[in-house]
Amino acid sequence: MASVLPSKNVDMEAGTRRVVAYAALLGTYSAEALAFMATEACRRLRWFPTPRDCLDILAEYRPPVSDQETALRLCQDYTTERFDRWFTNVRAGEPIGDVPEQWRRIAVERGVLRRLPGGAFVIRSKYHGPFKPYQAAEAKAA
């Protein structure tokens, strides 16, 4: 940047202090972030950037996403979409199907499924529970 952008004329001591200040301020950033900052500073500014200018430009930097992170994000999006579709179907009364235990527990917490004492899951809107003693007597009498 120093070769491209003009700056104030300073003596050797002031220049050394300036370099130390910039190094202390920018030393924790990655080489990619600093390259982004230098490119943007040369593109936007007419003069050598102040430390504040450098930090403002660095705040805009977003590191590139690795292939692994992209793949993990796609897998997460796919799983979330499948869960949302399953949950909507179960809420509408469709069969529970063979899904992970965690999905069923979430549906119980959200009030769509009910866990029976034996560990089975049923759709809450379709389950009326076992007959109460008085209901069983009424059913036999009828």
PDB file of C-alpha atoms in Angstrom:
ATOM      1  CA  MET A   1       0.000   0.000   0.000  1.00  0.00           C
ATOM      2  CA  ALA A   2       2.858   2.346   0.789  1.00  0.00           C
ATOM      3  CA  SER A   3       4.050   2.179  -2.816  1.00  0.00           C
ATOM      4  CA  VAL A   4       0.584   2.860  -4.235  1.00  0.00           C
ATOM      5  CA  LEU A   5      -0.986   5.328  -1.806  1.00  0.00           C
ATOM      6  CA  PRO A   6       0.635   8.626  -0.851  1.00  0.00           C
ATOM      7  CA  SER A   7       1.151   9.411   2.821  1.00  0.00           C
ATOM      8  CA  LYS A   8       2.613  12.109   5.020  1.00  0.00           C
ATOM      9  CA  ASN A   9       6.343  12.646   5.027  1.00  0.00           C
ATOM     10  CA  VAL A  10       7.655  11.532   8.398  1.00  0.00           C
ATOM     11  CA  ASP A  11      11.093  11.073   9.886  1.00  0.00           C
ATOM     12  CA  MET A  12      12.578   7.650  10.638  1.00  0.00           C
ATOM     13  CA  GLU A  13      11.529   7.603  14.295  1.00  0.00           C
ATOM     14  CA  ALA A  14       7.907   8.547  13.538  1.00  0.00           C
ATOM     15  CA  GLY A  15       7.838   5.973  10.740  1.00  0.00           C
ATOM     16  CA  THR A  16       9.096   3.270  13.109  1.00  0.00           C
ATOM     17  CA  ARG A  17       6.446   4.150  15.687  1.00  0.00           C
ATOM     18  CA  ARG A  18       3.785   4.075  13.003  1.00  0.00           C
ATOM     19  CA  VAL A  19       4.897   0.610  11.833  1.00  0.00           C
ATOM     20  CA  VAL A  20       4.861  -0.655  15.424  1.00  0.00           C
ATOM     21  CA  ALA A  21       1.357   0.741  15.970  1.00  0.00           C
ATOM     22  CA  TYR A  22       0.016  -0.820  12.758  1.00  0.00           C
ATOM     23  CA  ALA A  23       1.703  -4.147  13.546  1.00  0.00           C
ATOM     24  CA  ALA A  24       0.223  -4.221  17.053  1.00  0.00           C
ATOM     25  CA  LEU A  25      -3.229  -3.342  15.727  1.00  0.00           C
ATOM     26  CA  LEU A  26      -3.264  -5.644  12.707  1.00  0.00           C
ATOM     27  CA  GLY A  27      -0.962  -8.440  13.847  1.00  0.00           C
ATOM     28  CA  THR A  28      -3.773 -10.792  14.883  1.00  0.00           C
ATOM     29  CA  TYR A  29      -5.438 -10.879  11.441  1.00  0.00           C
ATOM     30  CA  SER A  30      -4.746 -13.590   8.872  1.00  0.00           C
ATOM     31  CA  ALA A  31      -2.707 -12.972   5.746  1.00  0.00           C
ATOM     32  CA  GLU A  32      -5.881 -13.338   3.648  1.00  0.00           C
ATOM     33  CA  ALA A  33      -7.686 -10.698   5.708  1.00  0.00           C
ATOM     34  CA  LEU A  34      -4.755  -8.293   5.421  1.00  0.00           C
ATOM     35  CA  ALA A  35      -4.560  -8.882   1.664  1.00  0.00           C
ATOM     36  CA  PHE A  36      -8.266  -8.061   1.426  1.00  0.00           C
ATOM     37  CA  MET A  37      -7.715  -4.917   3.486  1.00  0.00           C
ATOM     38  CA  ALA A  38      -4.796  -3.765   1.334  1.00  0.00           C
ATOM     39  CA  THR A  39      -6.709  -4.353  -1.903  1.00  0.00           C
ATOM     40  CA  GLU A  40      -9.790  -2.532  -0.659  1.00  0.00           C
ATOM     41  CA  ALA A  41      -7.741   0.349   0.769  1.00  0.00           C
ATOM     42  CA  CYS A  42      -6.018   0.838  -2.577  1.00  0.00           C
ATOM     43  CA  ARG A  43      -9.356   0.676  -4.372  1.00  0.00           C
ATOM     44  CA  ARG A  44     -11.286   3.055  -2.069  1.00  0.00           C
ATOM     45  CA  LEU A  45      -8.877   5.513  -0.514  1.00  0.00           C
ATOM     46  CA  ARG A  46      -6.795   8.355  -1.905  1.00  0.00           C
ATOM     47  CA  TRP A  47      -4.352   8.386   1.006  1.00  0.00           C
ATOM     48  CA  PHE A  48      -2.632   5.807   3.133  1.00  0.00           C
ATOM     49  CA  PRO A  49      -5.300   4.366   5.484  1.00  0.00           C
ATOM     50  CA  THR A  50      -5.529   5.339   9.091  1.00  0.00           C
ATOM     51  CA  PRO A  51      -5.748   2.560  11.667  1.00  0.00           C
ATOM     52  CA  ARG A  52      -9.507   3.234  11.860  1.00  0.00           C
ATOM     53  CA  ASP A  53      -9.800   2.829   8.070  1.00  0.00           C
ATOM     54  CA  CYS A  54      -7.944  -0.481   8.301  1.00  0.00           C
ATOM     55  CA  LEU A  55     -10.226  -1.788  11.043  1.00  0.00           C
ATOM     56  CA  ASP A  56     -13.355  -0.666   9.181  1.00  0.00           C
ATOM     57  CA  ILE A  57     -12.268  -2.518   6.060  1.00  0.00           C
ATOM     58  CA  LEU A  58     -11.266  -5.608   8.052  1.00  0.00           C
ATOM     59  CA  ALA A  59     -14.724  -5.666   9.648  1.00  0.00           C
ATOM     60  CA  GLU A  60     -16.150  -6.335   6.174  1.00  0.00           C
ATOM     61  CA  TYR A  61     -13.857  -9.309   5.525  1.00  0.00           C
ATOM     62  CA  ARG A  62     -15.498 -12.732   5.426  1.00  0.00           C
ATOM     63  CA  PRO A  63     -13.100 -15.662   5.195  1.00  0.00           C
ATOM     64  CA  PRO A  64     -13.777 -18.126   2.399  1.00  0.00           C
ATOM     65  CA  VAL A  65     -15.740 -21.181   3.436  1.00  0.00           C
ATOM     66  CA  SER A  66     -13.896 -24.494   3.153  1.00  0.00           C
ATOM     67  CA  ASP A  67     -15.278 -27.416   1.161  1.00  0.00           C
ATOM     68  CA  GLN A  68     -15.792 -29.339   4.394  1.00  0.00           C
ATOM     69  CA  GLU A  69     -17.837 -26.527   5.942  1.00  0.00           C
ATOM     70  CA  THR A  70     -19.924 -26.281   2.775  1.00  0.00           C
ATOM     71  CA  ALA A  71     -20.586 -30.035   2.798  1.00  0.00           C
ATOM     72  CA  LEU A  72     -21.533 -30.002   6.480  1.00  0.00           C
ATOM     73  CA  ARG A  73     -23.900 -27.079   5.905  1.00  0.00           C
ATOM     74  CA  LEU A  74     -25.577 -28.866   2.994  1.00  0.00           C
ATOM     75  CA  CYS A  75     -26.021 -32.008   5.120  1.00  0.00           C
ATOM     76  CA  GLN A  76     -27.509 -29.953   7.951  1.00  0.00           C
ATOM     77  CA  ASP A  77     -29.893 -28.177   5.563  1.00  0.00           C
ATOM     78  CA  TYR A  78     -31.002 -31.517   4.104  1.00  0.00           C
ATOM     79  CA  THR A  79     -31.625 -33.030   7.533  1.00  0.00           C
ATOM     80  CA  THR A  80     -33.502 -29.958   8.731  1.00  0.00           C
ATOM     81  CA  GLU A  81     -35.705 -29.995   5.632  1.00  0.00           C
ATOM     82  CA  ARG A  82     -36.474 -33.695   6.123  1.00  0.00           C
ATOM     83  CA  PHE A  83     -37.330 -33.144   9.791  1.00  0.00           C
ATOM     84  CA  ASP A  84     -39.596 -30.192   9.002  1.00  0.00           C
ATOM     85  CA  ARG A  85     -41.427 -32.200   6.343  1.00  0.00           C
ATOM     86  CA  TRP A  86     -41.815 -35.196   8.695  1.00  0.00           C
ATOM     87  CA  PHE A  87     -43.030 -33.000  11.548  1.00  0.00           C
ATOM     88  CA  THR A  88     -45.611 -31.316   9.330  1.00  0.00           C
ATOM     89  CA  ASN A  89     -46.864 -34.710   8.128  1.00  0.00           C
ATOM     90  CA  VAL A  90     -47.107 -36.139  11.656  1.00  0.00           C
ATOM     91  CA  ARG A  91     -48.957 -33.046  12.853  1.00  0.00           C
ATOM     92  CA  ALA A  92     -51.421 -33.625   9.989  1.00  0.00           C
ATOM     93  CA  GLY A  93     -52.018 -37.198  11.229  1.00  0.00           C
ATOM     94  CA  GLU A  94     -49.721 -39.170   8.916  1.00  0.00           C
ATOM     95  CA  PRO A  95     -47.923 -42.249  10.325  1.00  0.00           C
ATOM     96  CA  ILE A  96     -44.848 -41.657  12.458  1.00  0.00           C
ATOM     97  CA  GLY A  97     -42.619 -43.945  10.435  1.00  0.00           C
ATOM     98  CA  ASP A  98     -39.051 -44.987  11.124  1.00  0.00           C
ATOM     99  CA  VAL A  99     -37.279 -41.810  12.183  1.00  0.00           C
ATOM    100  CA  PRO A 100     -34.506 -41.075  14.677  1.00  0.00           C
ATOM    101  CA  GLU A 101     -35.395 -41.192  18.370  1.00  0.00           C
ATOM    102  CA  GLN A 102     -34.394 -37.533  18.754  1.00  0.00           C
ATOM    103  CA  TRP A 103     -37.046 -36.455  16.235  1.00  0.00           C
ATOM    104  CA  ARG A 104     -39.685 -38.304  18.225  1.00  0.00           C
ATOM    105  CA  ARG A 105     -38.558 -36.684  21.475  1.00  0.00           C
ATOM    106  CA  ILE A 106     -38.744 -33.262  19.842  1.00  0.00           C
ATOM    107  CA  ALA A 107     -42.273 -34.033  18.655  1.00  0.00           C
ATOM    108  CA  VAL A 108     -43.205 -35.065  22.211  1.00  0.00           C
ATOM    109  CA  GLU A 109     -41.798 -31.794  23.565  1.00  0.00           C
ATOM    110  CA  ARG A 110     -43.757 -29.843  20.960  1.00  0.00           C
ATOM    111  CA  GLY A 111     -46.952 -31.662  21.896  1.00  0.00           C
ATOM    112  CA  VAL A 112     -47.510 -33.585  18.666  1.00  0.00           C
ATOM    113  CA  LEU A 113     -46.564 -37.066  19.901  1.00  0.00           C
ATOM    114  CA  ARG A 114     -47.121 -38.843  23.169  1.00  0.00           C
ATOM    115  CA  ARG A 115     -44.863 -41.468  24.702  1.00  0.00           C
ATOM    116  CA  LEU A 116     -46.685 -44.442  26.176  1.00  0.00           C
ATOM    117  CA  PRO A 117     -45.464 -46.263  29.292  1.00  0.00           C
ATOM    118  CA  GLY A 118     -44.046 -49.094  27.150  1.00  0.00           C
ATOM    119  CA  GLY A 119     -41.870 -46.652  25.223  1.00  0.00           C
ATOM    120  CA  ALA A 120     -43.966 -46.515  22.063  1.00  0.00           C
ATOM    121  CA  PHE A 121     -44.958 -43.219  20.495  1.00  0.00           C
ATOM    122  CA  VAL A 122     -48.427 -42.282  19.276  1.00  0.00           C
ATOM    123  CA  ILE A 123     -49.872 -39.218  17.640  1.00  0.00           C
ATOM    124  CA  ARG A 124     -51.417 -37.181  20.431  1.00  0.00           C
ATOM    125  CA  SER A 125     -54.457 -36.057  18.413  1.00  0.00           C
ATOM    126  CA  LYS A 126     -55.366 -39.689  17.603  1.00  0.00           C
ATOM    127  CA  TYR A 127     -54.680 -41.179  21.030  1.00  0.00           C
ATOM    128  CA  HIS A 128     -57.450 -41.156  23.579  1.00  0.00           C
ATOM    129  CA  GLY A 129     -55.765 -43.451  26.067  1.00  0.00           C
ATOM    130  CA  PRO A 130     -56.944 -46.677  27.642  1.00  0.00           C
ATOM    131  CA  PHE A 131     -60.480 -46.923  28.944  1.00  0.00           C
ATOM    132  CA  LYS A 132     -60.934 -45.736  32.491  1.00  0.00           C
ATOM    133  CA  PRO A 133     -62.480 -48.304  34.886  1.00  0.00           C
ATOM    134  CA  TYR A 134     -65.871 -46.614  34.754  1.00  0.00           C
ATOM    135  CA  GLN A 135     -65.754 -46.462  30.924  1.00  0.00           C
ATOM    136  CA  ALA A 136     -64.922 -50.163  30.687  1.00  0.00           C
ATOM    137  CA  ALA A 137     -67.921 -51.021  32.919  1.00  0.00           C
ATOM    138  CA  GLU A 138     -70.199 -48.866  30.754  1.00  0.00           C
ATOM    139  CA  ALA A 139     -68.896 -50.522  27.590  1.00  0.00           C
ATOM    140  CA  LYS A 140     -69.642 -54.036  28.993  1.00  0.00           C
ATOM    141  CA  ALA A 141     -73.135 -53.008  30.094  1.00  0.00           C
ATOM    142  CA  ALA A 142     -74.010 -51.692  26.667  1.00  0.00           C
TER     143      ALA A 142
END
